[in-house]
Amino acid sequence: MKLHRVNAVIARHVYESRRNFDRVVDTLWWPVLDIVMWGFFSIYLTHGKGLQPSFISVMLGAAILWTMFYSFQRDMAVAFIDDLWCRNLINLFSTPLMLSEYMAGIIVVCILKVMVGLGAASAIAWAAWSFNVLPWLPKFIPYIANLLFFSLAIGIAITGMVFRYSTKVQALAWGFAGLLMPVSCIFYPVSSLPKWLQDIAWMMPTAHSFEGMRQALAGKGFSAVHFWWGAGLNAVYFTAAILFFGWIFEKARSRGLLVKQE
């Protein structure tokens, strides 16, 4: 891998993000809107249902982490789809650019976007509801790392699908994370699910991350069990995603699909 080629991929997407209003909306508008919506909903529940004020912290913390997970997974796939929309894919891979360099550049860009969105959402949560996420970050960072690795695995797998089936499956970039929401237990504990769904939820690194986050906010400290279960599952899913992507990319290239993408 050559650093200057990775930097070129980063620069291409940074320039495009600065001049594309859609990317600004994805990076800033939706994270802020999620925090505003869940913040008002939490206020309503605490005032009308007699819930503890700490409930607001749990809801806002969950909303911030889920927004970060969803944004990273979406941006991973959309960055590649954007090159398809621009008919730019053949131009990229007709150069010495390696696939690993291309993916590394996209990952860096997605991390930058997530950090911007996380900062905006956290600022709104602090300004509007006095929820300061910074003191919790040391306990949240391990769970955030698990969420990012899982979203990276999903993004790589979806990108592989787009390599093979082009824009026919592009809806997966925006919709796949929604399929995981019920079993990710973002705003409720795993124990609230039916027994058969609990077994599926415990197979999701997201469920372990949000359970650990709720435990930290409840003052019970860092949960090593949830962290290591999430990390172990991530190792399996990430390895599977890399193998799947390598296999499907070679299959697409051998069939000449890279020059036929639409």
CSV table of C-alpha atoms in Angstrom, one decimal:
chain,number,residue,atom,x,y,z
A,1,MET,CA,0.0,0.0,0.0
A,2,LYS,CA,1.2,3.5,-0.9
A,3,LEU,CA,0.2,6.3,1.4
A,4,HIS,CA,0.0,8.9,-1.4
A,5,ARG,CA,-2.7,6.8,-3.2
A,6,VAL,CA,-4.7,6.4,0.0
A,7,ASN,CA,-4.4,10.2,0.5
A,8,ALA,CA,-5.7,10.7,-3.0
A,9,VAL,CA,-8.8,8.6,-2.3
A,10,ILE,CA,-9.4,10.6,0.9
A,11,ALA,CA,-8.9,13.9,-0.9
A,12,ARG,CA,-11.4,12.9,-3.6
A,13,HIS,CA,-14.2,12.2,-1.1
A,14,VAL,CA,-13.4,15.2,1.1
A,15,TYR,CA,-13.7,17.5,-1.9
A,16,GLU,CA,-16.9,15.8,-3.0
A,17,SER,CA,-18.4,16.0,0.5
A,18,ARG,CA,-17.6,19.7,0.8
A,19,ARG,CA,-19.5,20.5,-2.4
A,20,ASN,CA,-22.3,18.0,-2.2
A,21,PHE,CA,-25.3,19.1,0.0
A,22,ASP,CA,-26.5,15.4,0.2
A,23,ARG,CA,-23.2,14.5,2.1
A,24,VAL,CA,-23.6,17.5,4.4
A,25,VAL,CA,-27.2,16.3,5.3
A,26,ASP,CA,-26.0,12.7,5.9
A,27,THR,CA,-23.1,13.9,8.1
A,28,LEU,CA,-24.8,16.6,10.2
A,29,TRP,CA,-28.6,16.8,9.7
A,30,TRP,CA,-29.7,13.3,10.4
A,31,PRO,CA,-27.5,12.8,13.6
A,32,VAL,CA,-28.7,16.1,15.0
A,33,LEU,CA,-32.4,15.3,14.1
A,34,ASP,CA,-32.2,11.9,15.8
A,35,ILE,CA,-30.9,13.5,19.0
A,36,VAL,CA,-33.6,16.2,18.9
A,37,MET,CA,-36.4,13.7,18.3
A,38,TRP,CA,-35.3,11.2,21.0
A,39,GLY,CA,-34.5,14.0,23.4
A,40,PHE,CA,-38.1,15.4,23.2
A,41,PHE,CA,-39.5,11.9,23.4
A,42,SER,CA,-37.4,11.2,26.6
A,43,ILE,CA,-38.6,14.4,28.2
A,44,TYR,CA,-42.2,13.4,27.4
A,45,LEU,CA,-41.8,10.0,29.1
A,46,THR,CA,-40.1,11.3,32.2
A,47,HIS,CA,-42.7,14.0,32.8
A,48,GLY,CA,-45.8,12.0,31.9
A,49,LYS,CA,-44.9,8.5,33.1
A,50,GLY,CA,-42.9,9.1,36.3
A,51,LEU,CA,-39.6,7.8,35.0
A,52,GLN,CA,-36.3,8.7,36.5
A,53,PRO,CA,-34.3,11.6,34.9
A,54,SER,CA,-31.5,9.2,34.2
A,55,PHE,CA,-33.7,7.7,31.6
A,56,ILE,CA,-32.9,10.7,29.4
A,57,SER,CA,-29.2,9.9,29.6
A,58,VAL,CA,-29.8,6.3,28.6
A,59,MET,CA,-32.0,7.3,25.6
A,60,LEU,CA,-29.6,10.0,24.4
A,61,GLY,CA,-26.5,7.9,24.9
A,62,ALA,CA,-28.2,5.1,22.9
A,63,ALA,CA,-29.2,7.5,20.1
A,64,ILE,CA,-25.7,8.9,19.8
A,65,LEU,CA,-24.1,5.4,19.6
A,66,TRP,CA,-26.7,4.1,17.1
A,67,THR,CA,-26.4,7.2,14.9
A,68,MET,CA,-22.6,6.6,14.8
A,69,PHE,CA,-23.0,2.9,13.9
A,70,TYR,CA,-25.6,3.6,11.2
A,71,SER,CA,-23.6,6.5,9.7
A,72,PHE,CA,-20.4,4.5,9.4
A,73,GLN,CA,-22.1,1.5,7.8
A,74,ARG,CA,-24.0,3.7,5.4
A,75,ASP,CA,-21.1,5.9,4.4
A,76,MET,CA,-18.9,2.8,3.7
A,77,ALA,CA,-21.3,1.6,1.0
A,78,VAL,CA,-22.4,5.0,-0.3
A,79,ALA,CA,-18.8,6.1,-0.9
A,80,PHE,CA,-18.4,3.2,-3.4
A,81,ILE,CA,-21.9,3.7,-4.8
A,82,ASP,CA,-21.1,7.3,-5.5
A,83,ASP,CA,-18.2,6.2,-7.7
A,84,LEU,CA,-20.8,4.1,-9.6
A,85,TRP,CA,-23.2,7.0,-10.0
A,86,CYS,CA,-20.3,9.2,-11.3
A,87,ARG,CA,-19.1,6.4,-13.7
A,88,ASN,CA,-15.8,6.8,-12.0
A,89,LEU,CA,-15.0,3.2,-11.1
A,90,ILE,CA,-13.2,2.2,-14.2
A,91,ASN,CA,-11.1,5.4,-14.0
A,92,LEU,CA,-10.0,4.5,-10.5
A,93,PHE,CA,-9.0,0.9,-11.2
A,94,SER,CA,-7.3,1.7,-14.5
A,95,THR,CA,-4.6,3.4,-12.4
A,96,PRO,CA,-2.1,1.6,-10.1
A,97,LEU,CA,-4.6,2.1,-7.2
A,98,MET,CA,-4.9,-1.1,-5.2
A,99,LEU,CA,-8.2,-2.3,-3.8
A,100,SER,CA,-6.8,-2.2,-0.3
A,101,GLU,CA,-5.7,1.4,-0.8
A,102,TYR,CA,-9.1,2.3,-2.1
A,103,MET,CA,-10.9,0.7,0.9
A,104,ALA,CA,-8.4,2.2,3.4
A,105,GLY,CA,-9.1,5.7,2.0
A,106,ILE,CA,-12.9,5.2,2.3
A,107,ILE,CA,-12.5,3.9,5.9
A,108,VAL,CA,-10.6,7.1,6.9
A,109,VAL,CA,-13.2,9.3,5.3
A,110,CYS,CA,-16.0,7.5,7.0
A,111,ILE,CA,-14.3,7.8,10.4
A,112,LEU,CA,-13.9,11.6,9.8
A,113,LYS,CA,-17.6,11.9,8.9
A,114,VAL,CA,-18.6,9.9,12.0
A,115,MET,CA,-16.5,12.1,14.2
A,116,VAL,CA,-18.1,15.3,12.8
A,117,GLY,CA,-21.6,13.8,13.2
A,118,LEU,CA,-20.8,12.6,16.7
A,119,GLY,CA,-19.5,16.0,17.7
A,120,ALA,CA,-22.6,17.7,16.4
A,121,ALA,CA,-25.0,15.3,18.1
A,122,SER,CA,-23.1,15.5,21.4
A,123,ALA,CA,-23.2,19.3,21.3
A,124,ILE,CA,-26.9,19.3,20.8
A,125,ALA,CA,-27.5,16.8,23.6
A,126,TRP,CA,-25.4,18.9,26.0
A,127,ALA,CA,-26.9,22.3,25.0
A,128,ALA,CA,-30.5,21.1,25.0
A,129,TRP,CA,-30.7,18.5,27.7
A,130,SER,CA,-27.4,18.9,29.7
A,131,PHE,CA,-26.3,15.4,28.7
A,132,ASN,CA,-22.5,15.6,28.5
A,133,VAL,CA,-21.2,12.5,26.8
A,134,LEU,CA,-17.5,13.4,27.4
A,135,PRO,CA,-17.2,12.0,31.0
A,136,TRP,CA,-18.7,8.7,29.7
A,137,LEU,CA,-16.4,8.4,26.7
A,138,PRO,CA,-13.6,6.4,28.5
A,139,LYS,CA,-16.3,3.7,29.4
A,140,PHE,CA,-18.0,4.0,26.0
A,141,ILE,CA,-14.8,3.8,23.8
A,142,PRO,CA,-14.5,0.0,24.0
A,143,TYR,CA,-18.2,-0.4,23.0
A,144,ILE,CA,-17.8,2.3,20.3
A,145,ALA,CA,-14.8,0.3,18.9
A,146,ASN,CA,-17.0,-2.8,18.7
A,147,LEU,CA,-19.8,-0.9,17.0
A,148,LEU,CA,-17.4,0.6,14.4
A,149,PHE,CA,-15.8,-2.8,13.6
A,150,PHE,CA,-19.2,-4.4,13.2
A,151,SER,CA,-20.4,-1.5,11.0
A,152,LEU,CA,-17.2,-1.9,9.0
A,153,ALA,CA,-17.8,-5.6,8.4
A,154,ILE,CA,-21.4,-4.8,7.2
A,155,GLY,CA,-20.2,-2.0,5.0
A,156,ILE,CA,-17.5,-4.2,3.4
A,157,ALA,CA,-20.1,-7.0,2.8
A,158,ILE,CA,-22.6,-4.6,1.2
A,159,THR,CA,-19.8,-3.0,-0.9
A,160,GLY,CA,-19.0,-6.5,-2.2
A,161,MET,CA,-22.7,-7.1,-3.1
A,162,VAL,CA,-22.7,-3.8,-5.0
A,163,PHE,CA,-19.5,-4.9,-6.8
A,164,ARG,CA,-21.3,-8.0,-8.0
A,165,TYR,CA,-24.9,-6.7,-8.6
A,166,SER,CA,-24.2,-3.0,-9.2
A,167,THR,CA,-26.9,-0.4,-8.1
A,168,LYS,CA,-29.6,-3.0,-8.2
A,169,VAL,CA,-28.9,-3.7,-4.5
A,170,GLN,CA,-27.9,-0.2,-3.5
A,171,ALA,CA,-30.9,0.1,-1.1
A,172,LEU,CA,-28.9,-2.2,1.3
A,173,ALA,CA,-26.6,0.7,2.1
A,174,TRP,CA,-29.5,2.6,3.7
A,175,GLY,CA,-31.8,-0.2,4.8
A,176,PHE,CA,-29.7,-3.1,6.1
A,177,ALA,CA,-29.0,-1.5,9.5
A,178,GLY,CA,-32.7,-1.1,10.0
A,179,LEU,CA,-33.1,-4.9,9.9
A,180,LEU,CA,-30.7,-5.1,12.9
A,181,MET,CA,-32.5,-2.5,15.0
A,182,PRO,CA,-35.0,-4.9,16.7
A,183,VAL,CA,-32.3,-7.3,17.9
A,184,SER,CA,-29.7,-4.6,18.6
A,185,CYS,CA,-31.7,-3.6,21.7
A,186,ILE,CA,-30.8,0.1,21.3
A,187,PHE,CA,-33.4,1.6,23.7
A,188,TYR,CA,-34.4,-1.5,25.7
A,189,PRO,CA,-32.7,-4.5,27.4
A,190,VAL,CA,-32.3,-7.9,25.7
A,191,SER,CA,-34.5,-9.4,28.4
A,192,SER,CA,-37.5,-7.5,27.0
A,193,LEU,CA,-37.4,-9.6,23.8
A,194,PRO,CA,-39.1,-13.0,23.3
A,195,LYS,CA,-36.8,-15.9,24.2
A,196,TRP,CA,-36.2,-16.9,20.6
A,197,LEU,CA,-35.2,-13.4,19.7
A,198,GLN,CA,-32.9,-13.1,22.7
A,199,ASP,CA,-30.8,-15.9,21.3
A,200,ILE,CA,-30.4,-14.0,18.0
A,201,ALA,CA,-29.7,-10.7,19.8
A,202,TRP,CA,-26.8,-12.2,21.8
A,203,MET,CA,-25.2,-13.0,18.4
A,204,MET,CA,-25.1,-9.3,17.6
A,205,PRO,CA,-22.1,-7.2,18.7
A,206,THR,CA,-24.5,-4.2,18.8
A,207,ALA,CA,-26.7,-5.8,21.5
A,208,HIS,CA,-23.6,-6.4,23.7
A,209,SER,CA,-22.4,-2.8,23.1
A,210,PHE,CA,-25.8,-1.2,24.1
A,211,GLU,CA,-26.1,-3.5,27.1
A,212,GLY,CA,-22.7,-2.5,28.2
A,213,MET,CA,-23.5,1.2,27.7
A,214,ARG,CA,-26.7,0.9,29.8
A,215,GLN,CA,-24.7,-0.8,32.6
A,216,ALA,CA,-22.1,2.0,32.5
A,217,LEU,CA,-24.8,4.7,32.7
A,218,ALA,CA,-26.4,2.9,35.6
A,219,GLY,CA,-23.2,3.3,37.5
A,220,LYS,CA,-22.3,-0.4,37.4
A,221,GLY,CA,-19.0,0.1,35.7
A,222,PHE,CA,-17.4,-1.3,32.6
A,223,SER,CA,-18.7,-4.8,31.5
A,224,ALA,CA,-15.8,-6.9,30.3
A,225,VAL,CA,-18.2,-9.7,29.5
A,226,HIS,CA,-20.2,-7.6,27.0
A,227,PHE,CA,-17.0,-6.1,25.5
A,228,TRP,CA,-15.2,-9.4,24.9
A,229,TRP,CA,-18.3,-11.1,23.6
A,230,GLY,CA,-18.8,-8.3,21.1
A,231,ALA,CA,-15.1,-8.4,20.2
A,232,GLY,CA,-15.2,-12.1,19.6
A,233,LEU,CA,-18.3,-11.9,17.4
A,234,ASN,CA,-16.7,-9.0,15.5
A,235,ALA,CA,-13.6,-11.1,14.8
A,236,VAL,CA,-15.9,-13.7,13.2
A,237,TYR,CA,-18.0,-11.3,11.2
A,238,PHE,CA,-15.1,-9.2,10.1
A,239,THR,CA,-13.2,-12.2,8.8
A,240,ALA,CA,-16.2,-13.5,7.0
A,241,ALA,CA,-16.8,-10.0,5.4
A,242,ILE,CA,-13.2,-9.8,4.2
A,243,LEU,CA,-13.3,-13.3,2.7
A,244,PHE,CA,-16.7,-12.6,1.1
A,245,PHE,CA,-15.5,-9.3,-0.3
A,246,GLY,CA,-12.3,-10.8,-1.8
A,247,TRP,CA,-14.2,-13.7,-3.3
A,248,ILE,CA,-16.9,-11.6,-4.9
A,249,PHE,CA,-14.5,-8.9,-6.1
A,250,GLU,CA,-12.4,-11.5,-7.9
A,251,LYS,CA,-15.5,-13.1,-9.3
A,252,ALA,CA,-16.7,-9.7,-10.6
A,253,ARG,CA,-13.3,-8.9,-12.1
A,254,SER,CA,-13.0,-12.3,-13.8
A,255,ARG,CA,-16.4,-11.7,-15.5
A,256,GLY,CA,-15.5,-8.2,-16.6
A,257,LEU,CA,-18.2,-6.7,-14.5
A,258,LEU,CA,-16.0,-3.8,-13.3
A,259,VAL,CA,-16.2,-2.2,-16.7
A,260,LYS,CA,-20.0,-2.8,-17.0
A,261,GLN,CA,-21.1,-1.3,-13.7
A,262,GLU,CA,-24.1,1.0,-14.0
